[in-house]
Amino acid sequence: MPWISDGGGGGSWKPSGGGGPWGQKPSAPQPDFEDLLRRVQGRLKSWLPGSGGGFGGARGALALLLLGVGVWLVSGFYTVGPNEVGLNKIFGRYTGKTGPGLNYNLPFPIGEVEKLAVTNRNTINVGFAWRPDGRNSVDLPEESLMLTGDENIADVKFVVIWQIDPSRPEDYAFNVANQRETVKAVAESAMREVIGRSQIQRILTADRRVIEPAVQELMQRILNEYKAGVLVLQVQLQSVDPPEQVIAAFRDVTAAQQDQNRMRNEAEAYANRVVPEARGKAAATIQEAEGYRLQTVAEATGQAARFLKIYDEYKKAPDVTRERMYLETMERVFGGMDKIILDQGAEGSGIVPFLPLSALADKQKEGTRK
């Protein structure tokens, strides 16, 4: 393959056929990036104002304006989290709410979006506050000391769990300022009202289960009247105690009342046992007396009837009746006695005037048994 000089003074050679040094075909020319960059810069300068052409400058300004408007409009896209609700505002006026996902509203300064975490549960402590270390709490007597219905003082500490109403988040955002402070003030007011209707002893014992739902219901009613957009989920009593200065005396009173209740229960149990027994004995005595009365009356009636019958027979045959009555009387009198019969007419006749009827009767009974 012939080689020719490139005509320069460097003494370089290249193949005469235009190929590579080994006879391969030449590759495509590589693009010049610097030249391409210069061309793009020239185009931009022709569109910018002040580049020398009147119409070209106006067209550049319009392009920049359109570009800026496009970027501004695109910035109106926003996302709402799964636990949030977006509130759209145009010139500060509420226009609607959006759910989780990608949404759009006119960007600032025309439009604005406020996002609220409607599923998060919030906690408010009334009567105490946690220290920064989270281990110990600080008592707040100005919040916890409350007056009861019987003019005693109770130290009440409780917790309120609440959240934003998912159906009315706009009420929470626009109707009430300082929402958390408002919920705390309503909680304290509701608790004071419920405690003010109760007595100290019932608050310390039986009414604790009644206080929590009563306060929750009252809080929800007040917040609904405010249109606060708040749902009260739960009210939890942490402690209900007398003031620290008189807590020992209250414990003594409680112990005495417990003793009183115990003794009253024992007395009632004794009365419940004795009274039925006494009533049963009284009823038995009355029944026995009634039976005796009926028996006595019946016997008297029978005796009177018997006497009348005998009297009727006596009028018909006085001698026979008299003899019969005599014999029946003798039988009734001497029937169960040992008897000795003496025959007075047998004296001097040699006959022993003795008849052992009792011995004969005993022998007859023994023979019957055999």
PDB file of C-alpha atoms in Angstrom, residues 88-364:
ATOM      1  CA  ASN A  88     -57.834  23.390  49.936  1.00  0.00           C
ATOM      2  CA  LYS A  89     -58.023  27.177  50.168  1.00  0.00           C
ATOM      3  CA  ILE A  90     -58.235  29.801  47.436  1.00  0.00           C
ATOM      4  CA  PHE A  91     -57.295  33.297  48.568  1.00  0.00           C
ATOM      5  CA  GLY A  92     -57.678  32.057  52.148  1.00  0.00           C
ATOM      6  CA  ARG A  93     -61.220  30.716  51.639  1.00  0.00           C
ATOM      7  CA  TYR A  94     -61.930  27.039  52.189  1.00  0.00           C
ATOM      8  CA  THR A  95     -63.009  25.291  48.967  1.00  0.00           C
ATOM      9  CA  GLY A  96     -62.955  21.577  49.765  1.00  0.00           C
ATOM     10  CA  LYS A  97     -61.035  18.655  51.211  1.00  0.00           C
ATOM     11  CA  THR A  98     -59.044  15.883  49.579  1.00  0.00           C
ATOM     12  CA  GLY A  99     -58.244  12.345  50.598  1.00  0.00           C
ATOM     13  CA  PRO A 100     -54.970  10.395  50.589  1.00  0.00           C
ATOM     14  CA  GLY A 101     -53.000  10.328  47.337  1.00  0.00           C
ATOM     15  CA  LEU A 102     -51.915  12.813  44.661  1.00  0.00           C
ATOM     16  CA  ASN A 103     -54.098  15.936  44.459  1.00  0.00           C
ATOM     17  CA  TYR A 104     -54.005  19.379  42.925  1.00  0.00           C
ATOM     18  CA  ASN A 105     -54.771  22.915  44.045  1.00  0.00           C
ATOM     19  CA  LEU A 106     -53.724  26.271  42.725  1.00  0.00           C
ATOM     20  CA  PRO A 107     -50.270  27.023  44.143  1.00  0.00           C
ATOM     21  CA  PHE A 108     -49.214  29.864  46.400  1.00  0.00           C
ATOM     22  CA  PRO A 109     -50.037  32.752  46.627  1.00  0.00           C
ATOM     23  CA  ILE A 110     -53.479  32.056  45.125  1.00  0.00           C
ATOM     24  CA  GLY A 111     -54.036  28.659  46.632  1.00  0.00           C
ATOM     25  CA  GLU A 112     -52.929  26.947  49.819  1.00  0.00           C
ATOM     26  CA  VAL A 113     -53.245  23.449  51.277  1.00  0.00           C
ATOM     27  CA  GLU A 114     -53.447  22.583  54.969  1.00  0.00           C
ATOM     28  CA  LYS A 115     -52.887  18.937  55.926  1.00  0.00           C
ATOM     29  CA  LEU A 116     -54.391  17.482  59.106  1.00  0.00           C
ATOM     30  CA  ALA A 117     -53.545  14.097  60.655  1.00  0.00           C
ATOM     31  CA  VAL A 118     -57.113  12.984  61.348  1.00  0.00           C
ATOM     32  CA  THR A 119     -56.336   9.436  62.550  1.00  0.00           C
ATOM     33  CA  ASN A 120     -53.661  10.324  65.081  1.00  0.00           C
ATOM     34  CA  ARG A 121     -54.713  10.017  68.709  1.00  0.00           C
ATOM     35  CA  ASN A 122     -53.870  12.962  70.924  1.00  0.00           C
ATOM     36  CA  THR A 123     -53.513  12.901  74.703  1.00  0.00           C
ATOM     37  CA  ILE A 124     -54.131  15.712  77.198  1.00  0.00           C
ATOM     38  CA  ASN A 125     -53.216  15.425  80.882  1.00  0.00           C
ATOM     39  CA  VAL A 126     -55.307  17.391  83.375  1.00  0.00           C
ATOM     40  CA  GLY A 127     -54.081  17.847  86.948  1.00  0.00           C
ATOM     41  CA  PHE A 128     -50.523  16.708  86.280  1.00  0.00           C
ATOM     42  CA  ALA A 129     -47.728  17.005  83.718  1.00  0.00           C
ATOM     43  CA  TRP A 130     -44.838  14.714  82.846  1.00  0.00           C
ATOM     44  CA  ARG A 131     -41.286  15.827  83.396  1.00  0.00           C
ATOM     45  CA  PRO A 132     -38.929  16.000  80.408  1.00  0.00           C
ATOM     46  CA  ASP A 133     -37.372  12.674  81.418  1.00  0.00           C
ATOM     47  CA  GLY A 134     -40.816  11.014  81.070  1.00  0.00           C
ATOM     48  CA  ARG A 135     -40.447   9.075  84.330  1.00  0.00           C
ATOM     49  CA  ASN A 136     -41.930  11.362  86.972  1.00  0.00           C
ATOM     50  CA  SER A 137     -44.922  13.668  86.927  1.00  0.00           C
ATOM     51  CA  VAL A 138     -45.578  17.073  88.446  1.00  0.00           C
ATOM     52  CA  ASP A 139     -48.877  17.786  90.235  1.00  0.00           C
ATOM     53  CA  LEU A 140     -50.866  20.812  89.101  1.00  0.00           C
ATOM     54  CA  PRO A 141     -53.225  21.567  92.013  1.00  0.00           C
ATOM     55  CA  GLU A 142     -54.795  24.535  90.225  1.00  0.00           C
ATOM     56  CA  GLU A 143     -56.207  22.006  87.751  1.00  0.00           C
ATOM     57  CA  SER A 144     -56.782  18.928  89.932  1.00  0.00           C
ATOM     58  CA  LEU A 145     -58.457  20.346  93.082  1.00  0.00           C
ATOM     59  CA  MET A 146     -62.246  20.345  92.618  1.00  0.00           C
ATOM     60  CA  LEU A 147     -65.239  21.026  94.872  1.00  0.00           C
ATOM     61  CA  THR A 148     -67.738  18.195  95.385  1.00  0.00           C
ATOM     62  CA  GLY A 149     -71.483  18.403  95.878  1.00  0.00           C
ATOM     63  CA  ASP A 150     -71.196  17.966  99.675  1.00  0.00           C
ATOM     64  CA  GLU A 151     -68.664  20.839  99.916  1.00  0.00           C
ATOM     65  CA  ASN A 152     -65.545  18.697 100.133  1.00  0.00           C
ATOM     66  CA  ILE A 153     -62.401  18.942  98.037  1.00  0.00           C
ATOM     67  CA  ALA A 154     -61.248  16.135  95.760  1.00  0.00           C
ATOM     68  CA  ASP A 155     -57.891  15.868  94.014  1.00  0.00           C
ATOM     69  CA  VAL A 156     -58.765  14.520  90.545  1.00  0.00           C
ATOM     70  CA  LYS A 157     -56.171  13.679  87.893  1.00  0.00           C
ATOM     71  CA  PHE A 158     -57.287  12.328  84.530  1.00  0.00           C
ATOM     72  CA  VAL A 159     -56.295  11.867  80.886  1.00  0.00           C
ATOM     73  CA  VAL A 160     -58.342  12.721  77.779  1.00  0.00           C
ATOM     74  CA  ILE A 161     -57.743  10.859  74.507  1.00  0.00           C
ATOM     75  CA  TRP A 162     -59.114  12.617  71.411  1.00  0.00           C
ATOM     76  CA  GLN A 163     -58.672  12.990  67.674  1.00  0.00           C
ATOM     77  CA  ILE A 164     -59.760  15.224  64.806  1.00  0.00           C
ATOM     78  CA  ASP A 165     -63.179  14.298  63.425  1.00  0.00           C
ATOM     79  CA  PRO A 166     -62.433  12.770  59.977  1.00  0.00           C
ATOM     80  CA  SER A 167     -65.853  13.850  58.700  1.00  0.00           C
ATOM     81  CA  ARG A 168     -65.450  17.514  59.752  1.00  0.00           C
ATOM     82  CA  PRO A 169     -61.756  18.442  59.683  1.00  0.00           C
ATOM     83  CA  GLU A 170     -62.603  21.914  58.358  1.00  0.00           C
ATOM     84  CA  ASP A 171     -64.373  22.693  61.652  1.00  0.00           C
ATOM     85  CA  TYR A 172     -61.215  21.818  63.564  1.00  0.00           C
ATOM     86  CA  ALA A 173     -59.066  23.992  61.275  1.00  0.00           C
ATOM     87  CA  PHE A 174     -61.236  27.110  60.965  1.00  0.00           C
ATOM     88  CA  ASN A 175     -63.812  27.294  63.807  1.00  0.00           C
ATOM     89  CA  VAL A 176     -61.604  27.118  66.909  1.00  0.00           C
ATOM     90  CA  ALA A 177     -58.280  28.769  67.669  1.00  0.00           C
ATOM     91  CA  ASN A 178     -55.774  26.989  69.930  1.00  0.00           C
ATOM     92  CA  GLN A 179     -57.566  23.671  69.568  1.00  0.00           C
ATOM     93  CA  ARG A 180     -55.501  21.764  72.134  1.00  0.00           C
ATOM     94  CA  GLU A 181     -55.992  24.417  74.815  1.00  0.00           C
ATOM     95  CA  THR A 182     -59.702  24.486  74.020  1.00  0.00           C
ATOM     96  CA  VAL A 183     -60.044  20.713  74.446  1.00  0.00           C
ATOM     97  CA  LYS A 184     -58.171  20.890  77.767  1.00  0.00           C
ATOM     98  CA  ALA A 185     -60.350  23.740  79.043  1.00  0.00           C
ATOM     99  CA  VAL A 186     -63.525  21.850  78.067  1.00  0.00           C
ATOM    100  CA  ALA A 187     -62.234  18.690  79.769  1.00  0.00           C
ATOM    101  CA  GLU A 188     -61.473  20.502  83.024  1.00  0.00           C
ATOM    102  CA  SER A 189     -64.844  22.285  82.967  1.00  0.00           C
ATOM    103  CA  ALA A 190     -66.767  19.047  82.311  1.00  0.00           C
ATOM    104  CA  MET A 191     -64.955  17.201  85.094  1.00  0.00           C
ATOM    105  CA  ARG A 192     -65.651  20.000  87.573  1.00  0.00           C
ATOM    106  CA  GLU A 193     -69.349  19.916  86.692  1.00  0.00           C
ATOM    107  CA  VAL A 194     -69.617  16.139  87.147  1.00  0.00           C
ATOM    108  CA  ILE A 195     -67.633  16.198  90.407  1.00  0.00           C
ATOM    109  CA  GLY A 196     -69.781  19.081  91.650  1.00  0.00           C
ATOM    110  CA  ARG A 197     -72.878  16.892  91.374  1.00  0.00           C
ATOM    111  CA  SER A 198     -71.409  13.987  93.396  1.00  0.00           C
ATOM    112  CA  GLN A 199     -70.485  13.312  97.013  1.00  0.00           C
ATOM    113  CA  ILE A 200     -66.916  12.755  98.130  1.00  0.00           C
ATOM    114  CA  GLN A 201     -67.452   9.226  99.470  1.00  0.00           C
ATOM    115  CA  ARG A 202     -69.140   8.018  96.300  1.00  0.00           C
ATOM    116  CA  ILE A 203     -66.454   9.655  94.191  1.00  0.00           C
ATOM    117  CA  LEU A 204     -63.766   7.778  96.113  1.00  0.00           C
ATOM    118  CA  THR A 205     -65.585   4.424  95.863  1.00  0.00           C
ATOM    119  CA  ALA A 206     -68.562   3.499  93.692  1.00  0.00           C
ATOM    120  CA  ASP A 207     -68.956   6.464  91.298  1.00  0.00           C
ATOM    121  CA  ARG A 208     -65.524   6.231  89.674  1.00  0.00           C
ATOM    122  CA  ARG A 209     -66.911   4.031  86.897  1.00  0.00           C
ATOM    123  CA  VAL A 210     -69.750   6.483  86.319  1.00  0.00           C
ATOM    124  CA  ILE A 211     -67.612   9.622  86.182  1.00  0.00           C
ATOM    125  CA  GLU A 212     -65.566   8.674  83.087  1.00  0.00           C
ATOM    126  CA  PRO A 213     -68.465   8.160  80.613  1.00  0.00           C
ATOM    127  CA  ALA A 214     -70.350  11.140  82.078  1.00  0.00           C
ATOM    128  CA  VAL A 215     -67.390  13.476  81.484  1.00  0.00           C
ATOM    129  CA  GLN A 216     -66.810  12.066  77.987  1.00  0.00           C
ATOM    130  CA  GLU A 217     -70.443  12.618  77.017  1.00  0.00           C
ATOM    131  CA  LEU A 218     -70.490  16.148  78.423  1.00  0.00           C
ATOM    132  CA  MET A 219     -67.225  17.051  76.660  1.00  0.00           C
ATOM    133  CA  GLN A 220     -68.482  15.758  73.323  1.00  0.00           C
ATOM    134  CA  ARG A 221     -71.723  17.722  73.658  1.00  0.00           C
ATOM    135  CA  ILE A 222     -69.881  20.976  74.429  1.00  0.00           C
ATOM    136  CA  LEU A 223     -67.366  20.503  71.603  1.00  0.00           C
ATOM    137  CA  ASN A 224     -70.192  19.762  69.169  1.00  0.00           C
ATOM    138  CA  GLU A 225     -71.857  23.018  70.204  1.00  0.00           C
ATOM    139  CA  TYR A 226     -68.555  24.787  69.497  1.00  0.00           C
ATOM    140  CA  LYS A 227     -68.321  22.957  66.117  1.00  0.00           C
ATOM    141  CA  ALA A 228     -64.756  22.160  67.057  1.00  0.00           C
ATOM    142  CA  GLY A 229     -64.416  19.082  64.830  1.00  0.00           C
ATOM    143  CA  VAL A 230     -63.064  16.965  67.718  1.00  0.00           C
ATOM    144  CA  LEU A 231     -63.971  13.401  68.723  1.00  0.00           C
ATOM    145  CA  VAL A 232     -63.475  12.511  72.409  1.00  0.00           C
ATOM    146  CA  LEU A 233     -62.422   8.860  72.403  1.00  0.00           C
ATOM    147  CA  GLN A 234     -61.906   8.189  76.110  1.00  0.00           C
ATOM    148  CA  VAL A 235     -61.586   9.762  79.550  1.00  0.00           C
ATOM    149  CA  GLN A 236     -59.339   7.888  81.993  1.00  0.00           C
ATOM    150  CA  LEU A 237     -59.216   8.720  85.693  1.00  0.00           C
ATOM    151  CA  GLN A 238     -55.668   8.408  86.965  1.00  0.00           C
ATOM    152  CA  SER A 239     -56.395   9.080  90.629  1.00  0.00           C
ATOM    153  CA  VAL A 240     -59.195  10.453  92.806  1.00  0.00           C
ATOM    154  CA  ASP A 241     -58.037  11.263  96.338  1.00  0.00           C
ATOM    155  CA  PRO A 242     -58.763  13.705  99.131  1.00  0.00           C
ATOM    156  CA  PRO A 243     -56.284  16.549  99.561  1.00  0.00           C
ATOM    157  CA  GLU A 244     -52.963  15.451 101.006  1.00  0.00           C
ATOM    158  CA  GLN A 245     -53.519  17.405 104.236  1.00  0.00           C
ATOM    159  CA  VAL A 246     -56.625  15.387 105.208  1.00  0.00           C
ATOM    160  CA  ILE A 247     -56.017  12.063 103.501  1.00  0.00           C
ATOM    161  CA  ALA A 248     -55.250  10.298 106.832  1.00  0.00           C
ATOM    162  CA  ALA A 249     -58.548  11.477 108.328  1.00  0.00           C
ATOM    163  CA  PHE A 250     -60.412  10.346 105.225  1.00  0.00           C
ATOM    164  CA  ARG A 251     -58.853   6.912 105.544  1.00  0.00           C
ATOM    165  CA  ASP A 252     -60.037   6.687 109.152  1.00  0.00           C
ATOM    166  CA  VAL A 253     -63.522   7.722 108.111  1.00  0.00           C
ATOM    167  CA  THR A 254     -63.519   5.153 105.321  1.00  0.00           C
ATOM    168  CA  ALA A 255     -62.406   2.406 107.725  1.00  0.00           C
ATOM    169  CA  ALA A 256     -65.151   3.368 110.199  1.00  0.00           C
ATOM    170  CA  GLN A 257     -67.757   3.321 107.453  1.00  0.00           C
ATOM    171  CA  GLN A 258     -66.580  -0.102 106.361  1.00  0.00           C
ATOM    172  CA  ASP A 259     -66.922  -1.360 109.943  1.00  0.00           C
ATOM    173  CA  GLN A 260     -70.374   0.177 110.123  1.00  0.00           C
ATOM    174  CA  ASN A 261     -71.418  -1.526 106.915  1.00  0.00           C
ATOM    175  CA  ARG A 262     -70.008  -4.841 108.130  1.00  0.00           C
ATOM    176  CA  MET A 263     -71.891  -4.671 111.432  1.00  0.00           C
ATOM    177  CA  ARG A 264     -75.077  -3.626 109.659  1.00  0.00           C
ATOM    178  CA  ASN A 265     -74.774  -6.585 107.313  1.00  0.00           C
ATOM    179  CA  GLU A 266     -74.229  -8.953 110.235  1.00  0.00           C
ATOM    180  CA  ALA A 267     -77.284  -7.539 112.042  1.00  0.00           C
ATOM    181  CA  GLU A 268     -79.381  -7.857 108.907  1.00  0.00           C
ATOM    182  CA  ALA A 269     -78.211 -11.459 108.460  1.00  0.00           C
ATOM    183  CA  TYR A 270     -79.137 -12.262 112.083  1.00  0.00           C
ATOM    184  CA  ALA A 271     -82.532 -10.613 111.670  1.00  0.00           C
ATOM    185  CA  ASN A 272     -83.116 -12.509 108.433  1.00  0.00           C
ATOM    186  CA  ARG A 273     -82.391 -15.749 110.281  1.00  0.00           C
ATOM    187  CA  VAL A 274     -84.309 -15.089 113.534  1.00  0.00           C
ATOM    188  CA  VAL A 275     -87.405 -13.385 112.196  1.00  0.00           C
ATOM    189  CA  PRO A 276     -88.441 -16.255 109.903  1.00  0.00           C
ATOM    190  CA  GLU A 277     -87.906 -18.740 112.741  1.00  0.00           C
ATOM    191  CA  ALA A 278     -90.076 -16.659 115.094  1.00  0.00           C
ATOM    192  CA  ARG A 279     -92.714 -16.274 112.430  1.00  0.00           C
ATOM    193  CA  GLY A 280     -92.678 -20.036 111.844  1.00  0.00           C
ATOM    194  CA  LYS A 281     -93.067 -20.775 115.545  1.00  0.00           C
ATOM    195  CA  ALA A 282     -95.870 -18.231 115.828  1.00  0.00           C
ATOM    196  CA  ALA A 283     -97.647 -19.782 112.866  1.00  0.00           C
ATOM    197  CA  ALA A 284     -97.220 -23.282 114.369  1.00  0.00           C
ATOM    198  CA  THR A 285     -98.629 -22.099 117.709  1.00  0.00           C
ATOM    199  CA  ILE A 286    -101.581 -20.505 115.997  1.00  0.00           C
ATOM    200  CA  GLN A 287    -102.232 -23.676 114.032  1.00  0.00           C
ATOM    201  CA  GLU A 288    -102.029 -25.804 117.166  1.00  0.00           C
ATOM    202  CA  ALA A 289    -104.438 -23.496 119.007  1.00  0.00           C
ATOM    203  CA  GLU A 290    -106.813 -23.568 116.071  1.00  0.00           C
ATOM    204  CA  GLY A 291    -106.650 -27.367 116.004  1.00  0.00           C
ATOM    205  CA  TYR A 292    -107.252 -27.569 119.741  1.00  0.00           C
ATOM    206  CA  ARG A 293    -110.232 -25.243 119.438  1.00  0.00           C
ATOM    207  CA  LEU A 294    -111.734 -27.288 116.649  1.00  0.00           C
ATOM    208  CA  GLN A 295    -111.117 -30.516 118.576  1.00  0.00           C
ATOM    209  CA  THR A 296    -112.640 -29.158 121.799  1.00  0.00           C
ATOM    210  CA  VAL A 297    -115.670 -27.757 120.033  1.00  0.00           C
ATOM    211  CA  ALA A 298    -116.142 -31.028 118.163  1.00  0.00           C
ATOM    212  CA  GLU A 299    -115.862 -33.086 121.351  1.00  0.00           C
ATOM    213  CA  ALA A 300    -118.278 -30.784 123.204  1.00  0.00           C
ATOM    214  CA  THR A 301    -120.685 -30.945 120.326  1.00  0.00           C
ATOM    215  CA  GLY A 302    -120.468 -34.749 120.329  1.00  0.00           C
ATOM    216  CA  GLN A 303    -120.948 -34.966 124.076  1.00  0.00           C
ATOM    217  CA  ALA A 304    -123.965 -32.691 123.881  1.00  0.00           C
ATOM    218  CA  ALA A 305    -125.442 -34.763 121.079  1.00  0.00           C
ATOM    219  CA  ARG A 306    -124.753 -37.948 123.033  1.00  0.00           C
ATOM    220  CA  PHE A 307    -126.393 -36.496 126.143  1.00  0.00           C
ATOM    221  CA  LEU A 308    -129.431 -35.493 124.144  1.00  0.00           C
ATOM    222  CA  LYS A 309    -129.699 -38.989 122.703  1.00  0.00           C
ATOM    223  CA  ILE A 310    -129.404 -40.548 126.174  1.00  0.00           C
ATOM    224  CA  TYR A 311    -131.961 -38.114 127.519  1.00  0.00           C
ATOM    225  CA  ASP A 312    -134.393 -39.061 124.802  1.00  0.00           C
ATOM    226  CA  GLU A 313    -133.947 -42.748 125.658  1.00  0.00           C
ATOM    227  CA  TYR A 314    -134.254 -41.983 129.370  1.00  0.00           C
ATOM    228  CA  LYS A 315    -137.645 -40.393 128.877  1.00  0.00           C
ATOM    229  CA  LYS A 316    -138.842 -43.523 127.140  1.00  0.00           C
ATOM    230  CA  ALA A 317    -137.574 -46.026 129.799  1.00  0.00           C
ATOM    231  CA  PRO A 318    -136.156 -44.313 132.897  1.00  0.00           C
ATOM    232  CA  ASP A 319    -135.334 -47.485 134.876  1.00  0.00           C
ATOM    233  CA  VAL A 320    -133.595 -49.253 132.036  1.00  0.00           C
ATOM    234  CA  THR A 321    -131.675 -46.190 131.099  1.00  0.00           C
ATOM    235  CA  ARG A 322    -130.661 -45.549 134.691  1.00  0.00           C
ATOM    236  CA  GLU A 323    -129.441 -49.139 135.046  1.00  0.00           C
ATOM    237  CA  ARG A 324    -127.560 -48.953 131.803  1.00  0.00           C
ATOM    238  CA  MET A 325    -125.878 -45.690 132.774  1.00  0.00           C
ATOM    239  CA  TYR A 326    -124.883 -47.207 136.103  1.00  0.00           C
ATOM    240  CA  LEU A 327    -123.347 -50.255 134.444  1.00  0.00           C
ATOM    241  CA  GLU A 328    -121.486 -48.189 131.840  1.00  0.00           C
ATOM    242  CA  THR A 329    -120.145 -45.930 134.548  1.00  0.00           C
ATOM    243  CA  MET A 330    -118.973 -48.885 136.628  1.00  0.00           C
ATOM    244  CA  GLU A 331    -117.365 -50.390 133.546  1.00  0.00           C
ATOM    245  CA  ARG A 332    -115.559 -47.171 132.789  1.00  0.00           C
ATOM    246  CA  VAL A 333    -114.419 -46.738 136.406  1.00  0.00           C
ATOM    247  CA  PHE A 334    -113.413 -50.289 137.265  1.00  0.00           C
ATOM    248  CA  GLY A 335    -112.530 -51.569 133.833  1.00  0.00           C
ATOM    249  CA  GLY A 336    -108.790 -51.087 134.167  1.00  0.00           C
ATOM    250  CA  MET A 337    -108.419 -51.927 137.880  1.00  0.00           C
ATOM    251  CA  ASP A 338    -107.643 -55.120 139.802  1.00  0.00           C
ATOM    252  CA  LYS A 339    -110.899 -56.402 141.294  1.00  0.00           C
ATOM    253  CA  ILE A 340    -111.787 -58.764 144.112  1.00  0.00           C
ATOM    254  CA  ILE A 341    -115.376 -59.897 144.317  1.00  0.00           C
ATOM    255  CA  LEU A 342    -116.758 -61.024 147.664  1.00  0.00           C
ATOM    256  CA  ASP A 343    -120.047 -62.806 147.895  1.00  0.00           C
ATOM    257  CA  GLN A 344    -121.530 -61.682 151.157  1.00  0.00           C
ATOM    258  CA  GLY A 345    -124.376 -64.143 150.862  1.00  0.00           C
ATOM    259  CA  ALA A 346    -121.951 -67.059 150.966  1.00  0.00           C
ATOM    260  CA  GLU A 347    -120.934 -66.585 154.584  1.00  0.00           C
ATOM    261  CA  GLY A 348    -121.185 -69.723 156.634  1.00  0.00           C
ATOM    262  CA  SER A 349    -121.914 -71.917 153.638  1.00  0.00           C
ATOM    263  CA  GLY A 350    -118.316 -73.184 153.330  1.00  0.00           C
ATOM    264  CA  ILE A 351    -117.637 -71.465 150.010  1.00  0.00           C
ATOM    265  CA  VAL A 352    -114.641 -69.157 149.784  1.00  0.00           C
ATOM    266  CA  PRO A 353    -116.043 -65.768 148.864  1.00  0.00           C
ATOM    267  CA  PHE A 354    -113.073 -64.904 146.573  1.00  0.00           C
ATOM    268  CA  LEU A 355    -112.824 -64.736 142.779  1.00  0.00           C
ATOM    269  CA  PRO A 356    -109.360 -63.751 141.403  1.00  0.00           C
ATOM    270  CA  LEU A 357    -110.544 -62.112 138.224  1.00  0.00           C
ATOM    271  CA  SER A 358    -107.253 -60.273 137.651  1.00  0.00           C
ATOM    272  CA  ALA A 359    -105.190 -63.452 137.691  1.00  0.00           C
ATOM    273  CA  LEU A 360    -107.606 -65.115 135.341  1.00  0.00           C
ATOM    274  CA  ALA A 361    -107.456 -62.147 132.981  1.00  0.00           C
ATOM    275  CA  ASP A 362    -103.620 -62.211 132.982  1.00  0.00           C
ATOM    276  CA  LYS A 363    -103.541 -65.947 132.202  1.00  0.00           C
ATOM    277  CA  GLN A 364    -106.023 -65.390 129.380  1.00  0.00           C
TER     278      GLN A 364
END
